[in-house]
XYZ file of C-alpha atoms in Angstrom:
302
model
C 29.435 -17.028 36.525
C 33.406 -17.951 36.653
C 34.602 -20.119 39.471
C 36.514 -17.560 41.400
C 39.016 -20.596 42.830
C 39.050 -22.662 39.196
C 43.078 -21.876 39.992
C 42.774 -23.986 43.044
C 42.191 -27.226 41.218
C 45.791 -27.105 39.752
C 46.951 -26.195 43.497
C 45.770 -29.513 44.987
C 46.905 -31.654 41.754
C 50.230 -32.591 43.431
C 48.294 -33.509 46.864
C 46.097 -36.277 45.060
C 49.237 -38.336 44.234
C 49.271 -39.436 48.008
C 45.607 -37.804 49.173
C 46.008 -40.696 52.341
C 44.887 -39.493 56.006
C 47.397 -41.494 57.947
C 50.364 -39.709 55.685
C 48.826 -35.788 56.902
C 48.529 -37.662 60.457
C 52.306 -38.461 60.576
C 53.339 -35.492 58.684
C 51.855 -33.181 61.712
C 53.269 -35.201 64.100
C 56.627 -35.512 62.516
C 56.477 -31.367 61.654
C 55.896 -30.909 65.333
C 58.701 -32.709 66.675
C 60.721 -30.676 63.935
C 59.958 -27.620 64.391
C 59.938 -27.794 68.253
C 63.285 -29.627 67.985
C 64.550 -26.173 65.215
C 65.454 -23.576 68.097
C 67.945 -25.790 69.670
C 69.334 -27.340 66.471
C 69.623 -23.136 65.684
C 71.470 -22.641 68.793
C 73.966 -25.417 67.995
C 75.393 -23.211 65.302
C 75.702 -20.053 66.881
C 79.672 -19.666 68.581
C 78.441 -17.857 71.799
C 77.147 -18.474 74.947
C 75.805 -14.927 75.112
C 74.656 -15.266 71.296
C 72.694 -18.400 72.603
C 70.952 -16.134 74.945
C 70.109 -13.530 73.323
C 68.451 -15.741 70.689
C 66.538 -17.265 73.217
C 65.584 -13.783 74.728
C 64.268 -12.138 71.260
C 64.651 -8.649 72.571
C 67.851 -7.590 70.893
C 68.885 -6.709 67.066
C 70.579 -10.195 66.933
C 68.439 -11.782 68.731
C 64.900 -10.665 67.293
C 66.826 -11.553 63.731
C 67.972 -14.782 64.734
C 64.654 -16.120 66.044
C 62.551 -15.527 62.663
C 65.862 -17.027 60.858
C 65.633 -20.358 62.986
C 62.288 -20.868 61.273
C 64.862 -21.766 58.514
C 65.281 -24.894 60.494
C 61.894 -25.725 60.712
C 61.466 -25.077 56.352
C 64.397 -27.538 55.618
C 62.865 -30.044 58.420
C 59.323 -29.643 56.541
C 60.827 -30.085 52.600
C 62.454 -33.130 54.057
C 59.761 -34.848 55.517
C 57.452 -33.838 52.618
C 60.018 -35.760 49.816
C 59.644 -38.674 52.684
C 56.168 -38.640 53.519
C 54.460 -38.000 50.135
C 57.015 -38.196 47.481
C 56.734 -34.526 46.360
C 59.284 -31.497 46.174
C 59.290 -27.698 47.189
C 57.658 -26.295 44.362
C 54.768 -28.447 44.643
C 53.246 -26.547 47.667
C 54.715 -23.100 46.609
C 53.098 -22.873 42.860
C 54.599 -22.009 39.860
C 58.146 -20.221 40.311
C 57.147 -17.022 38.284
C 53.745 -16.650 39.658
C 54.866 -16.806 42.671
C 57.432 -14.090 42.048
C 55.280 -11.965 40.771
C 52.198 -12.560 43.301
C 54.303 -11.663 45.993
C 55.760 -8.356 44.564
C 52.220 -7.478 43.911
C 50.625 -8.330 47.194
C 53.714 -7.479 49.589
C 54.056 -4.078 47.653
C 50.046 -3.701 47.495
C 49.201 -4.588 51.321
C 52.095 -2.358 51.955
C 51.292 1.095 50.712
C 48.129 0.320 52.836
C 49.588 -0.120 56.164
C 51.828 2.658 55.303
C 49.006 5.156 54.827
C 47.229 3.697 58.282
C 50.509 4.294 59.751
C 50.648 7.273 59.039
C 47.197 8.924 59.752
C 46.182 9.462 63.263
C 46.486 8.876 66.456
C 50.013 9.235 65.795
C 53.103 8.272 68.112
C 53.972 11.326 70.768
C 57.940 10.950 70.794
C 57.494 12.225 74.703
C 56.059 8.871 75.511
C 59.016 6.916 74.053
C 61.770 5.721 75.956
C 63.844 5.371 72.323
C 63.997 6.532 68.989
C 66.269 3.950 67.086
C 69.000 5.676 64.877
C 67.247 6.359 61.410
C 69.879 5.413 59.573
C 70.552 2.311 61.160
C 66.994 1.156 61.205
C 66.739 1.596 57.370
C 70.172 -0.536 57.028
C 68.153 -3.556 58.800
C 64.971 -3.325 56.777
C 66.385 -5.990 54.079
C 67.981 -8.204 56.368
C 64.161 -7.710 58.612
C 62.447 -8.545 55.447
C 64.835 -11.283 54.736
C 64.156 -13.243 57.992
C 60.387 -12.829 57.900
C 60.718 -14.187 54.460
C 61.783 -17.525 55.710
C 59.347 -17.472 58.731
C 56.151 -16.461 56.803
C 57.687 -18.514 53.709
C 57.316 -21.680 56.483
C 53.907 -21.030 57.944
C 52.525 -20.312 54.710
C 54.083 -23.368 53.023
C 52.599 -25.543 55.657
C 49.522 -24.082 56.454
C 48.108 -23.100 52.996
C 50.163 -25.438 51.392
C 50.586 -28.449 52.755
C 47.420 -28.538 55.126
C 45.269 -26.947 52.136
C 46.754 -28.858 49.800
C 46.017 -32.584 51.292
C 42.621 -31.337 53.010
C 40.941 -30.465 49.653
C 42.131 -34.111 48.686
C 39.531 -35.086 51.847
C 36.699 -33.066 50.869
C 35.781 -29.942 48.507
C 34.037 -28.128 51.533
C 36.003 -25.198 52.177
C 35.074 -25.793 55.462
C 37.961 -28.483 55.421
C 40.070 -26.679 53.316
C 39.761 -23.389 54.051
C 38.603 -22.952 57.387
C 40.027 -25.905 59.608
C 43.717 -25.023 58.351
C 42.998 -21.569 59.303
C 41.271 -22.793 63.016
C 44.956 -24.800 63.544
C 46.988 -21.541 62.432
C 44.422 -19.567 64.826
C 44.985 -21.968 67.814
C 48.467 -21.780 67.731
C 48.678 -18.157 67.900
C 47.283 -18.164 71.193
C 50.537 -18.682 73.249
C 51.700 -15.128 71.651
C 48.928 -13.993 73.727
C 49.911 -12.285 77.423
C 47.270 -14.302 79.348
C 43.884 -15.734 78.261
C 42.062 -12.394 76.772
C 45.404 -11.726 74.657
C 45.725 -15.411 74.070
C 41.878 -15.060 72.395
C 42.409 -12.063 70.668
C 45.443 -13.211 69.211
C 44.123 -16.671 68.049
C 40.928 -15.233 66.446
C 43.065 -12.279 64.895
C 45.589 -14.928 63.298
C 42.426 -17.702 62.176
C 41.216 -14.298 60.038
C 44.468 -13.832 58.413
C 45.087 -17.441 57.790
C 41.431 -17.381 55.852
C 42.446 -14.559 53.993
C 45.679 -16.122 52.735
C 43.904 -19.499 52.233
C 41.077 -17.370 50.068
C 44.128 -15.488 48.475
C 45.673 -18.771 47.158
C 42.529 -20.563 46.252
C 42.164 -17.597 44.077
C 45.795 -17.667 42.417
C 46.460 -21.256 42.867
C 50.193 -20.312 44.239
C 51.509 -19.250 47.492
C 52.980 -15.871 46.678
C 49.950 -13.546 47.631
C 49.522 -15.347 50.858
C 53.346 -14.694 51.644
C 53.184 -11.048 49.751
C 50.310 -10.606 52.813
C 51.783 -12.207 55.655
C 55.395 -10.910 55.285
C 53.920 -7.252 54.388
C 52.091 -7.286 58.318
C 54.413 -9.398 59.950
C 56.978 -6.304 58.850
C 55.129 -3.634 59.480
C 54.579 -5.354 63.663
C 58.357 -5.758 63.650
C 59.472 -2.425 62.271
C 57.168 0.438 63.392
C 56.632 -0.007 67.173
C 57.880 -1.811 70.160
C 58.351 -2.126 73.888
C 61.949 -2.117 75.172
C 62.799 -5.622 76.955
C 59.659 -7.475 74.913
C 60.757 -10.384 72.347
C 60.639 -8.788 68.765
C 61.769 -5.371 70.140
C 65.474 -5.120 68.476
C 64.393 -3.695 65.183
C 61.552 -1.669 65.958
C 62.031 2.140 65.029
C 59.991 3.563 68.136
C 60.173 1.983 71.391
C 57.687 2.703 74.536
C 59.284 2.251 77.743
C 59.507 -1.591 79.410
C 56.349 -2.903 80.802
C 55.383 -5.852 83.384
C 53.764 -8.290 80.420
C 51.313 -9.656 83.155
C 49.492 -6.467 83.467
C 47.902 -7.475 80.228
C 47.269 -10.862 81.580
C 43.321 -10.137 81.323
C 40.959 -12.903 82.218
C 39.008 -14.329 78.819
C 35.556 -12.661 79.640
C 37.379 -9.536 79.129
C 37.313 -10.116 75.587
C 33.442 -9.685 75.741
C 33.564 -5.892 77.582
C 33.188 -2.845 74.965
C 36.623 -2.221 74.997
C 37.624 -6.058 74.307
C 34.727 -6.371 71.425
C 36.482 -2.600 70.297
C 39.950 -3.973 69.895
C 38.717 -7.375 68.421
C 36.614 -5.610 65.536
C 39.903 -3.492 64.851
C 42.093 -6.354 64.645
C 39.649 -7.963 62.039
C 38.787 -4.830 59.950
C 42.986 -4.926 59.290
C 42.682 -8.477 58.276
C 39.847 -7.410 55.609
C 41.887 -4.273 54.648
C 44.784 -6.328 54.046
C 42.976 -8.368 52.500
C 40.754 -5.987 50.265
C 44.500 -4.613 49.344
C 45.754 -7.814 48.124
C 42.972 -8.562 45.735
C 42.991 -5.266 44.245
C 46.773 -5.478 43.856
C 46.102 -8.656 42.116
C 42.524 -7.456 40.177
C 41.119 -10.717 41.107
């Protein structure tokens, strides 16, 4: 029987040039300082005190844009430290430049079509619950720039997390339990602050530890980053796009918005999680992942 991640082995080959622990110890470290340091080094170019807050604010058109282009900041930070830290370039977490091309065409078209057709199948949206319909024709004219600026955020987590991180764990041990899953746990954990209070936090961090295994598991398979990003920028656009809530951060380019709500009203306790209706909206969230996921490989026939 074939090795289904036999293209993983050329992944990692940059990674054992400096496999050392104490270089991933002050590479997270340094990354951390970087990227917290990214929205105010971000800021510093922007020529308004208004454009400064509505950055920081993430609910309008500018200002969703401008906070998934700061992760920009963070990418450059990252490349830098990498050349620094280990000696290595760009391309040696991203893959091969044409397979990565042509990974993430497949898998950002493939995934795609399949949120589409979810999206479109009931329940559907009742316009008389909106409190906005954005301008059709407007909307469509920020699609590209949307996709453009999710490009360079998912382009960042995924060349950290299943680059980087994957890269230099497998170095430590073959058990994908290092290299698969604990990268993945990390991603997970951080995802909790998107939560509104503890159940959302949980929800969230559980939700985004699935989809990090599925683009780790994606990138094993191809030995390149693209399907990972094809995945990740392929949901991340359909979140951004479809539906929002007026005066929530990453509102300003949704096409339907429901009317403002008090974010702590979904401040839920964790046990929450655990009722039927928690365990209901948990199992969703993970049979997406697997869709998504189930899309991407059949995009790619691997």
């Amino acid at each position: 029987m074939s090795d289904p991640y036999a293209a993983h082995r050329g992944f990692i080959r940059p990674a054992w040039q400096t496999p050392q622990i104490w270089r991933v110890l002050v590479m997270l470290v340094a990354f951390e300082i970087v990227f917290m340091l990214s929205p105010s080094v971000f800021a510093g170019f922007l020529m308004s005190e208004a454009a400064v807050d509505a950055f920081y604010e993430g609910v309008t058109t500018f200002g969703t844009l401008a906070q998934f282009f700061s992760f920009g900041v963070a990418g450059a930070g990252f490349v830098v430290l990498l050349r620094l830290i280990h000696g290595r370039g760009f391309w040696s977490v991203i893959g091969p430049v044409e397979a990565v091309k042509r990974d993430l065409i497949l898998v950002g078209w493939g995934v795609g079509v399949w949120l589409m057709i979810l999206a479109i199948l009931p329940p559907w949206v009742d316009t008389a619950d909106l409190a906005e319909v954005r301008n059709i024709g407007v909307w469509a004219a920020l699609i590209p720039v949307t996709l453009a600026a999710l490009l360079i955020q998912v382009g960042t987590e995924e060349m950290f997390f299943r680059g980087y991180l994957q890269q230099q764990f497998a170095c430590i041990s073959n058990s994908r339990w290092t290299w698969m899953v604990l990268p993945s746990a990390i991603f997970g954990a951080l995802h909790y602050w998107n939560g509104n209070g503890a159940a959302d936090g949980a929800l969230w961090a559980v939700w985004a530890m699935a989809l990090g295994l599925a683009c780790a598991d994606l990138t094993a398979r191809t030995g390149n980053l693209g399907s990972a990003i094809g995945l990740h920028l392929a949901n991340n656009a359909f979140a951004l796009l479809i539906v929002g809530i007026q005066g929530w951060p990453s509102s300003g380019v949704a096409l339907f918005l429901y009317p403002y709500e008090d974010p702590d009203l979904y401040s839920y306790p964790l046990e929450t999680v655990f009722t039927f209706w928690g365990l209901v909206q948990l199992l969703t969230m993970l049979t997406s992942v697997a869709i998504m996921w189930l899309a991407a490989r059949i995009a790619l026939q691997r």
